[in-house]
CSV table of C-alpha atoms in Angstrom, one decimal:
chain,number,residue,atom,x,y,z
A,22,MET,CA,-46.5,143.5,61.1
A,23,ILE,CA,-47.5,141.9,64.6
A,24,ALA,CA,-50.5,141.1,62.7
A,25,ILE,CA,-48.2,139.3,59.9
A,26,ALA,CA,-46.2,137.5,62.7
A,27,MET,CA,-49.6,136.1,64.2
A,28,PHE,CA,-50.7,135.1,60.8
A,29,ILE,CA,-47.4,133.0,60.5
A,30,THR,CA,-47.7,131.5,63.5
A,31,GLY,CA,-51.2,130.2,63.4
A,32,ALA,CA,-50.5,128.8,60.4
A,33,ALA,CA,-47.5,127.0,62.2
A,34,MET,CA,-49.9,125.4,64.8
A,35,VAL,CA,-51.8,124.3,61.8
A,36,LEU,CA,-49.3,122.3,60.4
A,37,ALA,CA,-48.4,120.9,63.8
A,38,ALA,CA,-52.0,119.9,64.5
A,39,LEU,CA,-52.2,118.4,61.0
A,40,ARG,CA,-48.8,116.2,62.8
A,41,LEU,CA,-50.5,115.8,66.0
A,42,LEU,CA,-53.9,114.2,64.1
A,43,ARG,CA,-52.3,112.0,61.6
A,44,GLY,CA,-48.8,110.5,63.2
A,45,PRO,CA,-48.0,107.1,62.4
A,46,THR,CA,-46.6,106.4,65.8
A,47,ILE,CA,-46.8,108.4,69.1
A,48,GLU,CA,-43.6,109.5,69.4
A,49,ASP,CA,-44.8,111.7,66.6
A,50,ARG,CA,-48.1,112.9,68.7
A,51,VAL,CA,-45.9,113.9,71.8
A,52,LEU,CA,-43.2,115.9,69.1
A,53,ALA,CA,-46.3,117.5,67.3
A,54,LEU,CA,-47.8,118.3,71.1
A,55,ASP,CA,-44.2,120.0,72.0
A,56,THR,CA,-44.3,122.0,68.9
A,57,LEU,CA,-47.7,123.2,69.9
A,58,TYR,CA,-46.9,124.2,73.1
A,59,VAL,CA,-44.1,126.1,71.9
A,60,ASP,CA,-45.7,127.9,69.4
A,61,ALA,CA,-48.5,128.8,71.4
A,62,LEU,CA,-45.9,130.4,74.0
A,63,ALA,CA,-44.8,133.0,70.5
A,64,LEU,CA,-48.4,132.9,69.9
A,65,LEU,CA,-49.1,134.4,73.2
A,66,VAL,CA,-46.0,136.9,73.4
A,67,LEU,CA,-46.6,138.6,70.4
A,68,MET,CA,-50.3,139.1,71.4
A,69,GLY,CA,-49.2,140.7,74.0
A,70,ILE,CA,-46.9,143.1,72.2
A,71,ALA,CA,-50.6,143.5,69.8
A,72,LEU,CA,-52.5,145.1,73.0
A,73,GLU,CA,-49.5,146.8,74.9
A,74,SER,CA,-49.8,144.1,77.7
A,75,ARG,CA,-47.7,142.1,80.2
A,76,VAL,CA,-49.8,140.3,81.6
A,77,TYR,CA,-50.2,137.4,78.7
A,78,PHE,CA,-46.2,136.9,79.2
A,79,GLU,CA,-46.9,135.4,82.8
A,80,THR,CA,-49.2,132.9,81.3
A,81,ALA,CA,-46.6,132.0,78.5
A,82,LEU,CA,-43.9,131.3,81.3
A,83,VAL,CA,-46.1,129.1,83.2
A,84,MET,CA,-47.0,127.3,80.0
A,85,ALA,CA,-43.3,126.3,79.3
A,86,VAL,CA,-42.6,125.4,82.6
A,87,LEU,CA,-46.0,122.9,82.3
A,88,GLY,CA,-45.2,122.0,78.6
A,89,PHE,CA,-41.6,120.8,79.6
A,90,VAL,CA,-42.5,118.9,82.3
A,91,ALA,CA,-45.4,117.2,80.7
A,92,THR,CA,-43.1,116.6,77.5
A,93,VAL,CA,-40.3,114.9,80.1
A,94,ALA,CA,-43.9,112.3,82.0
A,95,VAL,CA,-44.6,111.4,78.4
A,96,ALA,CA,-41.1,110.9,77.1
A,97,ALA,CA,-39.8,108.6,80.7
A,98,TYR,CA,-43.6,107.0,80.9
A,99,LEU,CA,-42.7,105.6,77.3
A,100,ARG,CA,-39.2,104.6,78.1
A,101,ARG,CA,-39.5,103.0,81.2
A,102,GLY,CA,-43.2,102.4,81.5
A,103,ARG,CA,-43.3,104.3,84.8
A,104,ILE,CA,-42.8,108.4,85.2
A,105,MET,CA,-40.7,108.0,88.6
A,106,PRO,CA,-37.3,106.4,89.1
B,25,MET,CA,-33.3,154.8,59.6
B,26,THR,CA,-35.2,152.1,61.6
B,27,SER,CA,-37.3,153.1,64.7
B,28,PRO,CA,-37.4,150.6,67.5
B,29,THR,CA,-41.1,149.9,66.1
B,30,ASP,CA,-39.7,148.5,62.5
B,31,LEU,CA,-37.1,146.8,64.4
B,32,VAL,CA,-39.5,144.8,66.5
B,33,GLY,CA,-41.7,144.3,63.5
B,34,LEU,CA,-39.5,142.6,61.8
B,35,LEU,CA,-37.7,140.5,64.5
B,36,ALA,CA,-41.6,139.3,65.0
B,37,VAL,CA,-42.0,138.1,61.7
B,38,LEU,CA,-38.1,136.4,61.3
B,39,GLY,CA,-39.1,134.7,64.8
B,40,ALA,CA,-42.9,133.4,63.0
B,41,VAL,CA,-41.3,132.5,59.7
B,42,PHE,CA,-39.0,130.1,61.3
B,43,VAL,CA,-41.4,128.4,63.7
B,44,LEU,CA,-43.2,128.1,60.4
B,45,LEU,CA,-40.5,126.0,59.1
B,46,GLY,CA,-39.9,124.1,62.2
B,47,SER,CA,-43.8,123.1,61.9
B,48,LEU,CA,-43.0,122.3,58.1
B,49,GLY,CA,-40.5,120.2,58.9
B,50,ILE,CA,-42.7,118.5,61.3
B,51,VAL,CA,-45.1,117.5,58.6
B,52,LYS,CA,-42.8,117.2,55.4
B,53,LEU,CA,-40.2,115.4,56.5
B,54,SER,CA,-39.9,111.5,56.5
B,55,SER,CA,-38.4,110.0,59.2
B,56,TYR,CA,-38.5,110.8,63.5
B,57,LEU,CA,-35.2,111.9,63.8
B,58,LEU,CA,-35.5,114.3,61.3
B,59,ARG,CA,-39.0,115.7,62.5
B,60,LEU,CA,-37.5,115.8,65.5
B,61,HIS,CA,-34.6,117.8,64.3
B,62,ALA,CA,-36.4,120.1,62.4
B,63,ALA,CA,-39.2,121.2,65.4
B,64,THR,CA,-36.2,121.6,68.4
B,65,LYS,CA,-34.1,123.8,66.1
B,66,ALA,CA,-36.1,125.9,64.4
B,67,SER,CA,-39.0,126.4,67.2
B,68,THR,CA,-35.8,127.7,69.3
B,69,LEU,CA,-34.4,130.0,67.1
B,70,GLY,CA,-38.2,131.3,66.2
B,71,VAL,CA,-39.3,131.7,69.7
B,72,GLY,CA,-35.6,133.4,70.4
B,73,ALA,CA,-36.7,136.2,67.9
B,74,ILE,CA,-39.9,136.7,69.1
B,75,LEU,CA,-38.9,136.9,73.0
B,76,LEU,CA,-36.5,139.6,71.7
B,77,ALA,CA,-38.8,141.7,69.8
B,78,SER,CA,-41.3,141.7,73.1
B,79,ALA,CA,-38.2,143.1,75.4
B,80,LEU,CA,-37.3,145.7,72.4
B,81,HIS,CA,-41.3,146.8,72.4
B,82,PHE,CA,-41.4,146.8,75.8
B,83,SER,CA,-38.2,148.2,76.6
B,84,ALA,CA,-38.2,150.9,74.4
B,85,ARG,CA,-42.0,151.5,75.6
B,86,GLU,CA,-41.2,151.9,79.5
B,87,GLY,CA,-37.7,153.4,79.4
B,88,GLY,CA,-35.3,150.7,80.7
B,89,ALA,CA,-34.3,147.0,80.1
B,90,SER,CA,-37.6,144.7,80.7
B,91,LEU,CA,-35.7,141.5,82.0
B,92,ILE,CA,-38.4,139.3,82.0
B,93,GLU,CA,-38.7,138.1,78.4
B,94,VAL,CA,-34.9,137.0,79.1
B,95,LEU,CA,-35.9,134.9,82.0
B,96,ALA,CA,-38.2,132.5,79.5
B,97,ALA,CA,-35.4,132.8,76.8
B,98,ILE,CA,-33.0,131.0,79.2
B,99,LEU,CA,-36.0,128.9,81.1
B,100,LEU,CA,-36.8,128.0,76.7
B,101,PHE,CA,-33.4,127.4,75.7
B,102,ALA,CA,-32.4,125.4,79.2
B,103,THR,CA,-35.7,122.3,78.3
B,104,VAL,CA,-36.1,122.5,74.7
B,105,PRO,CA,-32.9,120.6,74.3
B,106,VAL,CA,-33.3,118.5,77.3
B,107,SER,CA,-37.4,117.6,76.3
B,108,ALA,CA,-35.8,116.5,72.7
B,109,GLN,CA,-33.3,114.3,74.4
B,110,MET,CA,-35.8,112.3,76.2
B,111,LEU,CA,-38.2,112.1,73.2
B,112,ALA,CA,-35.5,110.7,70.8
B,113,ARG,CA,-34.1,108.0,73.4
B,114,ALA,CA,-37.7,106.9,73.7
B,115,ALA,CA,-38.3,106.5,70.0
B,116,LEU,CA,-34.9,104.6,70.0
B,117,HIS,CA,-36.3,102.5,73.2
B,118,MET,CA,-39.6,102.2,71.2
B,119,HIS,CA,-38.3,101.5,67.6
B,120,PRO,CA,-34.5,100.4,67.5
B,121,HIS,CA,-33.9,100.5,63.7
B,122,LEU,CA,-34.2,104.6,63.9
B,123,GLY,CA,-30.7,104.1,65.2
B,124,PRO,CA,-27.1,103.6,63.5
B,125,PRO,CA,-26.3,100.1,63.2
B,126,PRO,CA,-24.0,99.2,66.0
B,127,PRO,CA,-20.2,98.5,64.3
B,128,ASP,CA,-19.9,94.7,64.1
B,129,GLY,CA,-22.6,94.8,62.2
B,130,LYS,CA,-24.9,92.6,64.6
B,131,SER,CA,-28.6,93.3,64.9
B,132,ARG,CA,-28.8,95.9,67.8
B,133,GLN,CA,-29.8,93.7,70.3
B,134,THR,CA,-30.0,95.5,73.8
B,135,GLU,CA,-31.5,98.6,75.1
B,136,PRO,CA,-29.9,101.8,73.5
B,137,GLY,CA,-30.0,103.3,76.9
B,138,ASP,CA,-27.2,103.5,79.6
B,139,ASP,CA,-27.5,100.4,81.0
B,140,GLY,CA,-27.1,99.2,77.2
B,141,GLU,CA,-24.2,100.8,76.0
B,142,ARG,CA,-22.4,100.3,79.3
B,143,SER,CA,-23.3,96.2,79.1
B,144,GLN,CA,-21.8,96.4,75.4
B,145,ALA,CA,-19.0,97.9,76.1
B,146,MET,CA,-18.2,95.6,79.0
B,147,GLY,CA,-18.7,92.9,76.2
B,148,THR,CA,-16.3,93.9,74.4
B,149,ARG,CA,-13.9,94.1,77.1
B,150,ARG,CA,-14.6,91.1,77.2
B,151,ARG,CA,-14.2,89.7,73.9
B,152,SER,CA,-10.6,91.4,73.7
B,153,ALA,CA,-9.3,90.4,77.0
B,154,GLY,CA,-10.1,86.6,76.4
B,155,SER,CA,-8.1,86.2,72.9
B,156,GLU,CA,-9.7,83.6,71.2
B,157,GLY,CA,-8.5,83.9,68.0
B,158,GLN,CA,-10.9,87.3,66.5
B,159,SER,CA,-9.3,89.6,69.8
B,160,THR,CA,-10.1,93.1,67.4
B,161,PRO,CA,-13.8,93.3,67.5
B,162,TYR,CA,-13.6,96.3,65.0
B,163,PRO,CA,-11.8,95.3,62.1
């Protein structure tokens, strides 16, 4: 069951990468990258279940924080032309 | 009779299906705001289910509750709507025609952020206080 879930999440990452390559505007690409890191986080958690290890979970936690900061920084740059207020 | 292993597998597949639905919405939907909606809602629910599956699995294996998944779920549920709102405001700044038209039928001229809304509200108040013929801005 975990292997099936990993395959489905991999298919979701392929779809998000399709929008990342094809997206007509830059916001589409940022949204696709945002979805891609959330999907990678889900895949890491599933991999931790499959391999019976807690190491991957802390990687997923760091990935969540870094992805949020990156998305907010790019969105602020697109909106205001600079990142810091 | 469901053992914890069956429940973990079921939750993991359910979460993966929701993640796939979110990515499918990103590829198939027509407008940017629709894509943002699909990605945020579906991915949050899917990752929540997968994190619940992980918490159940490690709690059953090690005996005792495993709480780091709850930490990750709280972090994710707090940050995903914030980044989605920042992305929506950036998109409305770069493409103002994506948003709804203003109620008086004119084209949007100010930025749809906090400054634009504030100046629009002040303009409405000044127009209604002026009482030059049309006193009601919303017919």
